[in-house]
PDB file of C-alpha atoms in Angstrom:
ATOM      1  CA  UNK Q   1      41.144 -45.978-127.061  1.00  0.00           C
ATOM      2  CA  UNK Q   2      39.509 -44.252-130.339  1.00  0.00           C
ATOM      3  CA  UNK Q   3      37.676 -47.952-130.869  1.00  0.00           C
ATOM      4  CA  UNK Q   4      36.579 -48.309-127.081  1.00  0.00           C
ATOM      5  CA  UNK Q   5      35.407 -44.641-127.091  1.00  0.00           C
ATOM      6  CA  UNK Q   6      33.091 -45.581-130.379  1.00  0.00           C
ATOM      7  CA  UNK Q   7      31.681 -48.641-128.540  1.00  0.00           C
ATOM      8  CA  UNK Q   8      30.704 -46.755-125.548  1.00  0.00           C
ATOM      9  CA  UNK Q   9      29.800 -43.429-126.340  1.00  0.00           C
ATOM     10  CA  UNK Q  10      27.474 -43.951-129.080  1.00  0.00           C
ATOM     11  CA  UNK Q  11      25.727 -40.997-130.444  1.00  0.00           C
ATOM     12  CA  UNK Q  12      22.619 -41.769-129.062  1.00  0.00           C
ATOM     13  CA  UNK Q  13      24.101 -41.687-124.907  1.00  0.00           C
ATOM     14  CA  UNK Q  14      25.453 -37.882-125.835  1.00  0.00           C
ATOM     15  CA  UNK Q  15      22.573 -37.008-127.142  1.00  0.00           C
ATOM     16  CA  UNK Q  16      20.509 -37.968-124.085  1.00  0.00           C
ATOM     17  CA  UNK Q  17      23.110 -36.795-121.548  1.00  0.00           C
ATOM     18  CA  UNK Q  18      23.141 -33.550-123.104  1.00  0.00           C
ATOM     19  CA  UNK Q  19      19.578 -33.182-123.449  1.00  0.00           C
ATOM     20  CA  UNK Q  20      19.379 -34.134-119.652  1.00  0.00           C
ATOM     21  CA  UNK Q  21      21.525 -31.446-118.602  1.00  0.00           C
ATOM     22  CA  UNK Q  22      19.855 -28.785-121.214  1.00  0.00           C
ATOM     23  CA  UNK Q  23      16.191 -29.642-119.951  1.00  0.00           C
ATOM     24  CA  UNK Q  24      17.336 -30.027-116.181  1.00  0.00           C
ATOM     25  CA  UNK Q  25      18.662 -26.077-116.611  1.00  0.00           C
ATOM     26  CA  UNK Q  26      15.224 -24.993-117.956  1.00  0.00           C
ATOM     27  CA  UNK Q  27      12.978 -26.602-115.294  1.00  0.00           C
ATOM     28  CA  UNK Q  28      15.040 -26.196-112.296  1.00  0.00           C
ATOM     29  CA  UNK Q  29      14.466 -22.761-111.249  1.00  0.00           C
ATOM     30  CA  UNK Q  30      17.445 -21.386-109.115  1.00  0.00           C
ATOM     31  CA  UNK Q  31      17.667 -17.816-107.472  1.00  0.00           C
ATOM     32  CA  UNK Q  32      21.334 -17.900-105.955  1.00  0.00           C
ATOM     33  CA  UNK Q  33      24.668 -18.945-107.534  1.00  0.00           C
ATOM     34  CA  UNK Q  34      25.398 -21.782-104.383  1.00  0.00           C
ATOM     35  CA  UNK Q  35      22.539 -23.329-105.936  1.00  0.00           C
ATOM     36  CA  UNK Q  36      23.585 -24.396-109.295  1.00  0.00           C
ATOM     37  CA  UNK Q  37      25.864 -26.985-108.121  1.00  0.00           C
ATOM     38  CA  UNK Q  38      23.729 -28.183-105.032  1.00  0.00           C
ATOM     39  CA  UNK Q  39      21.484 -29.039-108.066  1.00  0.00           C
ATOM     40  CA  UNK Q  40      23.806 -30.607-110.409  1.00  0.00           C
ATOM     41  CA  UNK Q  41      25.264 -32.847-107.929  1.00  0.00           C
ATOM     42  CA  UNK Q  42      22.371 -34.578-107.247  1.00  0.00           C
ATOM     43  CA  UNK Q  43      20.608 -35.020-110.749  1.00  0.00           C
ATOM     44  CA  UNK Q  44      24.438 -36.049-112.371  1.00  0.00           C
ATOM     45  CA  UNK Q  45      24.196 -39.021-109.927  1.00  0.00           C
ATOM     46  CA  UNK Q  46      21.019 -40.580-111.973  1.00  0.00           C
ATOM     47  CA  UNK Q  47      22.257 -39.680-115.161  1.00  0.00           C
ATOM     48  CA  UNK Q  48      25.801 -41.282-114.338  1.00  0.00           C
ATOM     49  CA  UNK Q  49      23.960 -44.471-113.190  1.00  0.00           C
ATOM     50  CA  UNK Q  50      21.652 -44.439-116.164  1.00  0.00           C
ATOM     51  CA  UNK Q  51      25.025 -43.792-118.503  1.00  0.00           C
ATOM     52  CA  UNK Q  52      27.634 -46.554-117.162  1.00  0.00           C
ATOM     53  CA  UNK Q  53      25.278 -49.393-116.129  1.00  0.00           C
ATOM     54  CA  UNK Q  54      25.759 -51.161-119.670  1.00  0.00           C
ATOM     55  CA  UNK Q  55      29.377 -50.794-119.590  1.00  0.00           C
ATOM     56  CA  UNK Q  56      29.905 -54.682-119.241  1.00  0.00           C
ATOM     57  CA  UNK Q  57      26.610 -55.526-120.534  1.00  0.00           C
ATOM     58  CA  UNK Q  58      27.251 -53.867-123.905  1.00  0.00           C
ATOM     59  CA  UNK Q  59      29.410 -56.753-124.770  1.00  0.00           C
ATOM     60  CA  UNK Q  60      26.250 -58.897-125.227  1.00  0.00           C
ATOM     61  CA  UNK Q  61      23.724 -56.673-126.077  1.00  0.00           C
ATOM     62  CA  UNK Q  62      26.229 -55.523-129.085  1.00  0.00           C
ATOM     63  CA  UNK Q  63      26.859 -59.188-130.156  1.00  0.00           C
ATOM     64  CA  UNK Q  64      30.570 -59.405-129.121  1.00  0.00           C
ATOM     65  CA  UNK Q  65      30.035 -61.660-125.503  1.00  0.00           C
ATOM     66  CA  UNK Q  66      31.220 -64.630-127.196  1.00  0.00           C
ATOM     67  CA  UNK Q  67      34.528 -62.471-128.296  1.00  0.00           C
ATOM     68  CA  UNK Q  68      34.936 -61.219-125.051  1.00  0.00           C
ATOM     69  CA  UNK Q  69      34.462 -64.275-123.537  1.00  0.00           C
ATOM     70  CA  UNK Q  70      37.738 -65.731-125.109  1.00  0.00           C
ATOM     71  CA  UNK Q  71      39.869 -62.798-123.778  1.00  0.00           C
ATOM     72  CA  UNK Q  72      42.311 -63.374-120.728  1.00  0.00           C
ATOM     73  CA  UNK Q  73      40.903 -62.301-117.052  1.00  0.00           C
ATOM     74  CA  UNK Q  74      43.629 -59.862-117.103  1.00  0.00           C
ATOM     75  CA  UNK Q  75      42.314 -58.026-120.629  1.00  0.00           C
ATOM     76  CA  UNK Q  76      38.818 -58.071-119.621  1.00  0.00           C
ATOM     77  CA  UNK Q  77      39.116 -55.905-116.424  1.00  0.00           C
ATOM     78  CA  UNK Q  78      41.173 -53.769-118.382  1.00  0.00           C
ATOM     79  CA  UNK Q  79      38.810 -53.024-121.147  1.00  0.00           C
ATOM     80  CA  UNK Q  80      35.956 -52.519-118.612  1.00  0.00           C
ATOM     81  CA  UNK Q  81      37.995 -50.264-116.405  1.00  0.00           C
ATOM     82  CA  UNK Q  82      38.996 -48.404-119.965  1.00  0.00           C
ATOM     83  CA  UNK Q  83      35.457 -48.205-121.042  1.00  0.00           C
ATOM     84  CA  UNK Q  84      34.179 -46.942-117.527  1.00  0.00           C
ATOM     85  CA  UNK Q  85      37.355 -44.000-117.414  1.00  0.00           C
ATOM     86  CA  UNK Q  86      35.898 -42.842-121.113  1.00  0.00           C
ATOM     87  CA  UNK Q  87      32.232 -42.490-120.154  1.00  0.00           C
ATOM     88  CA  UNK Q  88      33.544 -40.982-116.693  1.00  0.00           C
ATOM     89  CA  UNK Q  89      35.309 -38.523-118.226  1.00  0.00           C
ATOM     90  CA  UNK Q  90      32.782 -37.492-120.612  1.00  0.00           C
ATOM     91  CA  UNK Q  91      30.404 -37.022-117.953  1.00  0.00           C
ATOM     92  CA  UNK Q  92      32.686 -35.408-116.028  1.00  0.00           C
ATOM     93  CA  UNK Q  93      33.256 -32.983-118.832  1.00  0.00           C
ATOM     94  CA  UNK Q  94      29.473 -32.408-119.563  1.00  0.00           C
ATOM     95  CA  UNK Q  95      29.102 -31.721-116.068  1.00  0.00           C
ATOM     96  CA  UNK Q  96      31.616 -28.714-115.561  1.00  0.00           C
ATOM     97  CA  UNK Q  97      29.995 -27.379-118.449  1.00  0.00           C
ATOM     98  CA  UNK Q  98      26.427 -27.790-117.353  1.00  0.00           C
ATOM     99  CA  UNK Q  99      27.084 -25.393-114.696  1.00  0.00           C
ATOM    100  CA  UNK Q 100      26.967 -22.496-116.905  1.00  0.00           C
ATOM    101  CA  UNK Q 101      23.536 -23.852-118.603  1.00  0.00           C
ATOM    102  CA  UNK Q 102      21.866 -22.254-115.434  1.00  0.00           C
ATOM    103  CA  UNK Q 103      23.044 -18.662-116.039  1.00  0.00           C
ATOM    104  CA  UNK Q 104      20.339 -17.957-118.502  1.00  0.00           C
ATOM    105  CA  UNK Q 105      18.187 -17.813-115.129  1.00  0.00           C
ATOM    106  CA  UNK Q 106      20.626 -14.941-113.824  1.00  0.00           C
ATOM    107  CA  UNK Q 107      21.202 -16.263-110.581  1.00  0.00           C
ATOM    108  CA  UNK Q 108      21.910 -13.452-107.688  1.00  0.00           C
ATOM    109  CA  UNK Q 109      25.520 -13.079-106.661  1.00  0.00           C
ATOM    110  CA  UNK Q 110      24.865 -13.039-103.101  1.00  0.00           C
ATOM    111  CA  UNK Q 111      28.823 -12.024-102.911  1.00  0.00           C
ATOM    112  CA  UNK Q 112      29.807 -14.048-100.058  1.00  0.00           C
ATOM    113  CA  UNK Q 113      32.057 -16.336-101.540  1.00  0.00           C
ATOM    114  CA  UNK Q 114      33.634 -15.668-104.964  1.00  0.00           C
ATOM    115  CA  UNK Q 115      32.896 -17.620-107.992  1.00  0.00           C
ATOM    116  CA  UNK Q 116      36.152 -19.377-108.269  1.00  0.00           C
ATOM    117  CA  UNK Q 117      35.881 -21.138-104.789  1.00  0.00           C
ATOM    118  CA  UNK Q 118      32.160 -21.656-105.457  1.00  0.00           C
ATOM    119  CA  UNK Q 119      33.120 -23.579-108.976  1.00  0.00           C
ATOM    120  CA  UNK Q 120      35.926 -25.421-107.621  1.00  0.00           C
ATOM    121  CA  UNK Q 121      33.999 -27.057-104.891  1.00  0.00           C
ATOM    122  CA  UNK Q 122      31.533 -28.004-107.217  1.00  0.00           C
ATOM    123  CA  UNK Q 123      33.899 -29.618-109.555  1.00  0.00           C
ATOM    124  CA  UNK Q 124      35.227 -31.652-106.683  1.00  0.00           C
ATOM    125  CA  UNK Q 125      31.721 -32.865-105.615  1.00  0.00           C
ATOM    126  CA  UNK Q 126      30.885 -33.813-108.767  1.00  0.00           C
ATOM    127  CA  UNK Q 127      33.640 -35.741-109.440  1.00  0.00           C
ATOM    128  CA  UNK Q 128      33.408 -38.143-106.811  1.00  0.00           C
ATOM    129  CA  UNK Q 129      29.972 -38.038-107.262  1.00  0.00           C
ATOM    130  CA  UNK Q 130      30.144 -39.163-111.420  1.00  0.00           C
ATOM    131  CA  UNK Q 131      32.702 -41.986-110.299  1.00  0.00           C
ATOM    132  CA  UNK Q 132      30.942 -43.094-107.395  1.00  0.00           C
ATOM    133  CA  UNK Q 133      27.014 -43.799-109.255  1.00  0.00           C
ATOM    134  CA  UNK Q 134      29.245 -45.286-112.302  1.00  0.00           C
ATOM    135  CA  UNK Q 135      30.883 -47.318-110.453  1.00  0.00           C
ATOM    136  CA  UNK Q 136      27.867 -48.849-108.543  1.00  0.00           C
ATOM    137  CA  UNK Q 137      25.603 -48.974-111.296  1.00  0.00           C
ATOM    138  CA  UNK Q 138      27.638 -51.156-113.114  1.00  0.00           C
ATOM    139  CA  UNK Q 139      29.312 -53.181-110.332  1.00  0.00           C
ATOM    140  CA  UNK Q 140      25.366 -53.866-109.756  1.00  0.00           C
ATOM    141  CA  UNK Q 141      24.446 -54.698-113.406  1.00  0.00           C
ATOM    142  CA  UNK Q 142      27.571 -56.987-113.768  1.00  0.00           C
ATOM    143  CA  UNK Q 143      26.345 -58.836-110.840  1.00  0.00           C
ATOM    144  CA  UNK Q 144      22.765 -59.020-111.819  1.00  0.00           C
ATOM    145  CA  UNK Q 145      23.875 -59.692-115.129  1.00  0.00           C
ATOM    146  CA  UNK Q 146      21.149 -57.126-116.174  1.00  0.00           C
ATOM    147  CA  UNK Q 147      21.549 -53.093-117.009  1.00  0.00           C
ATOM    148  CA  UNK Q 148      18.103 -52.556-115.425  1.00  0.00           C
ATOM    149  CA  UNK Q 149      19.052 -53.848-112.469  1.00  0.00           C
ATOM    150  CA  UNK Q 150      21.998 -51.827-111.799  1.00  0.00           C
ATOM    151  CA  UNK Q 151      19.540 -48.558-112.688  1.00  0.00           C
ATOM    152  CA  UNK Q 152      16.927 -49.902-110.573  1.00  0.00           C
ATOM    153  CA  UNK Q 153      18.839 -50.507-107.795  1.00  0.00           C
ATOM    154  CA  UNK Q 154      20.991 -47.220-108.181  1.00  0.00           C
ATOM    155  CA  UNK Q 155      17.316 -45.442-107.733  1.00  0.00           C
ATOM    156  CA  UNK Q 156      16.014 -46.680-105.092  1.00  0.00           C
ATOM    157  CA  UNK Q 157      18.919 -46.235-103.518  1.00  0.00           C
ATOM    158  CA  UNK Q 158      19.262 -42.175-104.358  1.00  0.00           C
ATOM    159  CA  UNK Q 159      15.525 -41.790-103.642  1.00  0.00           C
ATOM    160  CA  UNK Q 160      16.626 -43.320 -99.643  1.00  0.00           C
ATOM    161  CA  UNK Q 161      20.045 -41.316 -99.755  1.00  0.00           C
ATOM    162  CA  UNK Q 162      17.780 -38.182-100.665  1.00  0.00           C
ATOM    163  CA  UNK Q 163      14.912 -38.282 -98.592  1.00  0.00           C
ATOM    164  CA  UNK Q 164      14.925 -36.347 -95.183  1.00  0.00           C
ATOM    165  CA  UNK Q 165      15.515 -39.202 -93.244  1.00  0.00           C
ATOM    166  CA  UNK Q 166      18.155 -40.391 -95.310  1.00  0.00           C
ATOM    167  CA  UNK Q 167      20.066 -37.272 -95.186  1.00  0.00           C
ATOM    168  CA  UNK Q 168      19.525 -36.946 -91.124  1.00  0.00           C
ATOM    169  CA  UNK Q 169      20.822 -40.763 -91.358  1.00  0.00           C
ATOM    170  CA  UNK Q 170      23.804 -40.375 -92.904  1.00  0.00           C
ATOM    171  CA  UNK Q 171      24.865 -36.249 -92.383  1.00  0.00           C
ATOM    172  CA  UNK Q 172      28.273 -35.627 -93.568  1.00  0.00           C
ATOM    173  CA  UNK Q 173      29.224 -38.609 -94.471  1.00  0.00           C
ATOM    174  CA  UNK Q 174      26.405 -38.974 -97.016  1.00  0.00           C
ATOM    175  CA  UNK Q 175      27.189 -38.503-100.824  1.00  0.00           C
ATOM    176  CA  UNK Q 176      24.949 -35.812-101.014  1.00  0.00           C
ATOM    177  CA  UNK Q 177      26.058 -33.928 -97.684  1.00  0.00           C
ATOM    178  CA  UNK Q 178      27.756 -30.986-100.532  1.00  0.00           C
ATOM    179  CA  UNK Q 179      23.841 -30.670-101.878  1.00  0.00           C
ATOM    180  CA  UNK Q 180      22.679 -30.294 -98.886  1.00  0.00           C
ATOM    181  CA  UNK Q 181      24.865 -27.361 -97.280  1.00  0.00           C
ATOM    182  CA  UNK Q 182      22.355 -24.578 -96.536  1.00  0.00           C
ATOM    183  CA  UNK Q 183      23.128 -21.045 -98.931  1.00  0.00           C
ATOM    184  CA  UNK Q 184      25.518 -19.712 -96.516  1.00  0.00           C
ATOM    185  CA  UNK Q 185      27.924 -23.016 -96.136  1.00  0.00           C
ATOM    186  CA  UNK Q 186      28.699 -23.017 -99.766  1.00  0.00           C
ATOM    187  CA  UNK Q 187      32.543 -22.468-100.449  1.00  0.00           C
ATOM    188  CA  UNK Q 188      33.046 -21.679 -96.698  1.00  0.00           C
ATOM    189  CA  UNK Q 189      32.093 -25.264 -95.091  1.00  0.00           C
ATOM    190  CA  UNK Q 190      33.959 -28.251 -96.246  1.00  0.00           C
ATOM    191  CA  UNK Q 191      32.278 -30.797 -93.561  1.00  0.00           C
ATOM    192  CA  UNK Q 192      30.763 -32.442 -96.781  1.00  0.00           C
ATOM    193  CA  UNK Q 193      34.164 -33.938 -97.807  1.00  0.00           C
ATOM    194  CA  UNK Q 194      33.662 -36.542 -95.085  1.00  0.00           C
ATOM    195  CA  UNK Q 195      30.885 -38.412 -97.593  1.00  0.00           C
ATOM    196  CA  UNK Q 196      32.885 -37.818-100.767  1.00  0.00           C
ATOM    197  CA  UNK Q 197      35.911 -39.305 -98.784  1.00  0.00           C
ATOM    198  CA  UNK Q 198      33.327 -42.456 -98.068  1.00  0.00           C
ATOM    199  CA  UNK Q 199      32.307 -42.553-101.798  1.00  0.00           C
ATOM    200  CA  UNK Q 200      36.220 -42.373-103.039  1.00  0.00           C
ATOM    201  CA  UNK Q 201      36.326 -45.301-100.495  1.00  0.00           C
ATOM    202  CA  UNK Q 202      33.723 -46.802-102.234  1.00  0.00           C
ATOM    203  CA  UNK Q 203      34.935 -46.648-105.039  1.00  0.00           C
ATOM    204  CA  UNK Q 204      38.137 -48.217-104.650  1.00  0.00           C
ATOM    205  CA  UNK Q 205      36.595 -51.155-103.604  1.00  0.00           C
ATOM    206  CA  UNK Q 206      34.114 -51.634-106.739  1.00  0.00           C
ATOM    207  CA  UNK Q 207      37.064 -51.203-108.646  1.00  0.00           C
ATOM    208  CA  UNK Q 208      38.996 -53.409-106.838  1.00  0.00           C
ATOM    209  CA  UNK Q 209      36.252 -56.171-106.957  1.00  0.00           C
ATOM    210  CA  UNK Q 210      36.036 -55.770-110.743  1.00  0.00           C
ATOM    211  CA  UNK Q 211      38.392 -58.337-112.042  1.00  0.00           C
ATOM    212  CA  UNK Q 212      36.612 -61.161-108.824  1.00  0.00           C
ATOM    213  CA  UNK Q 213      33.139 -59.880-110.332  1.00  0.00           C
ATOM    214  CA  UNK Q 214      34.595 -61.327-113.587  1.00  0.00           C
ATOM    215  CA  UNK Q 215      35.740 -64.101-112.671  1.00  0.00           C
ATOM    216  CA  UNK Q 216      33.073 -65.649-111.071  1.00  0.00           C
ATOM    217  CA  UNK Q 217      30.922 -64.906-113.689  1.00  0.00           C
ATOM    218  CA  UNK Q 218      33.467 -66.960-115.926  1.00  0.00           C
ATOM    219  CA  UNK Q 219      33.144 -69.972-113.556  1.00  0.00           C
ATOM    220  CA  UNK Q 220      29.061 -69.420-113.922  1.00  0.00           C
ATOM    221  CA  UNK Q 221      30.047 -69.773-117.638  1.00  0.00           C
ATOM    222  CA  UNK Q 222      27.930 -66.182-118.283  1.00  0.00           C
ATOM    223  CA  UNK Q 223      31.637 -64.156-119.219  1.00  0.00           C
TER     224      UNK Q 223
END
């Protein structure tokens, strides 16, 4: 786990995902508490997808493909799955922390809901949120066979999910249905669980199509 965990958190990635959530806290100006996490949830998503979409193609671009090539099916989804849980985690991590970058702003405690059940919803939202982005962003780049595509496509995506139109699309059962709440649904409406229960979903099934994703791309002789 300690060598995995060297491979793909290199100093460089926390560096840049801390930096991300230091700079996003001084130019995103909040005024309430409920705000903090309606803005986290929807900036982690990018910087999950930027994070994980290498986590197969660091194999080549750090020279060991032709190792990995030579390991059983079975090892290789492993090690991916591994790698992916580590730089979940982390971000995961970073995230419940970021929330209290945003109290040098001194947000108002509007005293509706107390902080506890404010936090705690958050932390739920953003998990599902970190593991859904990772998840596609490299499901993406391992079919692509390219990081950039995976981050390209994760993009375009978000910018549709977030626009108006995506959002009256999609409602509830949108990813982003928790950042969109208006100031006096958050901690007292939970109708946003309906799109983290669809990204969960999701989820499951990237997962689940890792070790096919693999395979094929051992038939194509790229793996």
């Amino acid at each position: 786990m300690k060598y995995d965990a060297k491979i793909c958190l290199p100093a460089y990635k926390i560096c840049y995902a801390c930096l991300y959530l230091i700079l996003l806290s001084l130019v995103k100006g909040i005024a309430y508490w409920e705000e903090i996490g309606a803005v986290l949830d929807i900036n982690v998503s990018l910087l999950a997808a930027v994070f994980c979409a290498e986590t197969y193609c660091m194999e080549w671009s750090g020279r060991r493909g032709e190792i990995f090539a030579l390991y059983e099916p079975r090892r290789k989804s492993w090690m991916v799955c591994k790698r992916l849980l580590i730089q979940t985690v982390f971000l995961w991590l970073l995230a419940c922390g970021g929330y209290f970058c945003f109290l040098w702003q001194r947000p108002i405690d509007r005293g509706s809901v107390p902080f506890f059940g404010l936090y705690t919803s958050y932390v739920i939202a953003v998990t599902v949120t970190i593991l859904f982005w990772s998840l596609l962003s490299m499901t993406v780049s391992n079919l692509a066979g390219s990081q950039w595509g995976g981050i390209g496509t994760c993009i375009m995506l978000w910018l549709a999910m977030t626009s108006k139109a995506g959002q009256e699309l999609l409602g509830d059962f949108s990813i982003f249905a928790y950042s969109s709440q208006s100031l006096n649904e958050f901690g007292r409406e939970w109708r946003w669980l309906a799109g983290k229960a669809v990204g969960i979903l999701a989820a499951a099934v990237m997962i689940a199509l890792i070790p096919f994703i693999l395979k094929k791309k051992e038939n194509l002789g790229k793996v």
